[in-house]
Amino acid sequence: MFQSFDVTSTPQYGRERAEALRAGFDALGIDGFLVPRADEYQGEYVPASAERLSWLTGFTGSAGVALVMRHQAVVFVDGRYVTQLAGHVDGSVFTCGDLVGEPPHLWLANHAPKGFRLGIDPWLHTGAEVR
């Protein structure tokens, strides 16, 4: 494993990719979907083939999660990445969320409508995250 500074994702595809994700919501019976920067092993290093968050949003930081809903999308990052996020994602598609102060589960509790159905890939979340 080595560090590379090659740009592997850009924000220009964010709108198209978020819309493609939303297109599957009805078939899945969900109102939103979480896309973490994680793979099935929950390790610190995510292989290029598992960079889902980067592929979807353009954000390449080492900590974050996107919440894509029918009419809104939020990328949650901690304070280290607020400036980077602004340059990596399309601000007309994704807004910035606070991964520490109001992580996705609290954001949903405060902002999601009653009956909101969240989709996740169970391979990419720990049991604690799901609870």
Short mmCIF file of C-alpha atoms in Angstrom, two decimals:
data_model
loop_
_atom_site.label_atom_id
_atom_site.label_comp_id
_atom_site.label_asym_id
_atom_site.label_seq_id
_atom_site.Cartn_x
_atom_site.Cartn_y
_atom_site.Cartn_z
CA MET A 1 0.00 0.00 0.00
CA PHE A 2 1.33 3.42 -0.90
CA GLN A 3 -0.05 6.91 -0.97
CA SER A 4 -0.78 8.51 -4.30
CA PHE A 5 -1.79 12.07 -5.02
CA ASP A 6 -3.46 11.21 -8.32
CA VAL A 7 -6.96 12.66 -8.70
CA THR A 8 -9.33 9.72 -9.06
CA SER A 9 -12.69 11.42 -8.81
CA THR A 10 -14.17 14.80 -9.61
CA PRO A 11 -17.40 16.58 -8.65
CA GLN A 12 -18.69 16.84 -12.21
CA TYR A 13 -20.44 13.47 -12.01
CA GLY A 14 -22.16 14.03 -8.66
CA ARG A 15 -25.54 15.12 -10.00
CA GLU A 16 -25.76 12.29 -12.52
CA ARG A 17 -24.68 9.65 -10.01
CA ALA A 18 -26.97 10.90 -7.23
CA GLU A 19 -29.89 10.82 -9.68
CA ALA A 20 -28.97 7.27 -10.73
CA LEU A 21 -29.01 6.22 -7.06
CA ARG A 22 -32.35 7.93 -6.51
CA ALA A 23 -33.81 6.15 -9.53
CA GLY A 24 -33.66 2.89 -7.59
CA PHE A 25 -35.40 4.17 -4.45
CA ASP A 26 -38.94 3.21 -5.47
CA ALA A 27 -37.95 -0.34 -6.40
CA LEU A 28 -36.16 -0.72 -3.07
CA GLY A 29 -38.95 0.93 -1.06
CA ILE A 30 -36.62 3.51 0.49
CA ASP A 31 -36.49 7.28 0.85
CA GLY A 32 -32.74 7.63 1.27
CA PHE A 33 -29.48 5.72 1.19
CA LEU A 34 -26.23 5.97 3.16
CA VAL A 35 -22.93 5.73 1.27
CA PRO A 36 -19.98 5.49 3.69
CA ARG A 37 -16.27 5.70 3.03
CA ALA A 38 -15.85 2.12 4.14
CA ASP A 39 -15.48 -1.33 2.75
CA GLU A 40 -16.68 -4.65 4.10
CA TYR A 41 -13.57 -5.00 6.29
CA GLN A 42 -14.00 -1.65 8.08
CA GLY A 43 -10.28 -0.97 7.78
CA GLU A 44 -8.54 2.37 7.70
CA TYR A 45 -7.50 1.95 4.08
CA VAL A 46 -10.15 1.49 1.41
CA PRO A 47 -9.04 -0.01 -1.91
CA ALA A 48 -9.75 1.98 -5.06
CA SER A 49 -12.40 -0.57 -6.04
CA ALA A 50 -14.38 0.29 -2.88
CA GLU A 51 -14.21 4.10 -3.04
CA ARG A 52 -17.99 4.48 -3.26
CA LEU A 53 -18.12 7.86 -1.54
CA SER A 54 -15.50 9.30 -3.86
CA TRP A 55 -17.21 7.83 -6.93
CA LEU A 56 -20.59 9.27 -5.93
CA THR A 57 -19.57 12.70 -4.68
CA GLY A 58 -15.99 13.48 -5.70
CA PHE A 59 -14.90 13.72 -2.04
CA THR A 60 -11.63 11.86 -1.46
CA GLY A 61 -11.00 12.49 2.25
CA SER A 62 -10.43 9.58 4.62
CA ALA A 63 -13.59 10.07 6.71
CA GLY A 64 -17.10 10.77 5.54
CA VAL A 65 -20.51 9.45 4.62
CA ALA A 66 -23.13 10.63 2.14
CA LEU A 67 -26.85 10.60 2.81
CA VAL A 68 -28.72 10.76 -0.48
CA MET A 69 -32.45 11.39 -0.20
CA ARG A 70 -35.10 12.04 -2.82
CA HIS A 71 -34.66 15.83 -2.86
CA GLN A 72 -31.51 16.45 -0.87
CA ALA A 73 -28.02 15.00 -0.42
CA VAL A 74 -25.65 15.65 2.47
CA VAL A 75 -22.00 14.67 2.82
CA PHE A 76 -21.00 14.39 6.46
CA VAL A 77 -17.36 15.10 7.28
CA ASP A 78 -15.43 16.06 10.38
CA GLY A 79 -13.74 19.41 10.84
CA ARG A 80 -10.57 18.34 9.04
CA TYR A 81 -12.40 18.11 5.74
CA VAL A 82 -14.83 21.03 5.60
CA THR A 83 -12.61 23.08 3.28
CA GLN A 84 -11.67 20.06 1.17
CA LEU A 85 -15.32 19.07 0.80
CA ALA A 86 -16.20 22.48 -0.63
CA GLY A 87 -13.66 21.98 -3.40
CA HIS A 88 -14.40 18.31 -4.05
CA VAL A 89 -18.17 18.16 -4.41
CA ASP A 90 -20.78 19.95 -6.47
CA GLY A 91 -22.35 22.32 -3.95
CA SER A 92 -25.55 22.47 -5.98
CA VAL A 93 -26.02 18.73 -5.35
CA PHE A 94 -24.44 18.02 -1.96
CA THR A 95 -24.48 20.09 1.21
CA CYS A 96 -22.01 19.75 4.07
CA GLY A 97 -23.02 17.90 7.21
CA ASP A 98 -21.22 17.63 10.55
CA LEU A 99 -20.01 14.07 11.11
CA VAL A 100 -19.19 14.77 14.76
CA GLY A 101 -21.77 17.32 15.93
CA GLU A 102 -24.76 15.96 14.04
CA PRO A 103 -23.88 12.62 12.41
CA PRO A 104 -26.35 10.97 10.02
CA HIS A 105 -28.41 9.23 12.72
CA LEU A 106 -28.94 12.51 14.59
CA TRP A 107 -29.47 14.46 11.37
CA LEU A 108 -32.18 11.99 10.36
CA ALA A 109 -33.81 12.19 13.80
CA ASN A 110 -33.91 15.98 13.50
CA HIS A 111 -34.80 16.40 9.81
CA ALA A 112 -36.33 13.27 8.27
CA PRO A 113 -40.09 13.08 7.95
CA LYS A 114 -42.04 10.52 9.96
CA GLY A 115 -41.94 7.13 8.27
CA PHE A 116 -38.64 7.82 6.48
CA ARG A 117 -37.13 4.56 5.19
CA LEU A 118 -33.33 4.45 5.04
CA GLY A 119 -31.44 2.02 2.83
CA ILE A 120 -27.96 0.75 3.63
CA ASP A 121 -25.57 -1.86 2.33
CA PRO A 122 -25.24 -4.12 5.40
CA TRP A 123 -21.69 -5.10 4.43
CA LEU A 124 -20.51 -1.51 4.85
CA HIS A 125 -21.83 -0.64 8.33
CA THR A 126 -21.06 -1.99 11.77
CA GLY A 127 -23.78 -3.26 14.06
CA ALA A 128 -23.32 -0.19 16.26
CA GLU A 129 -23.83 2.13 13.29
CA VAL A 130 -27.03 0.36 12.33
CA ARG A 131 -28.41 0.56 15.88
#
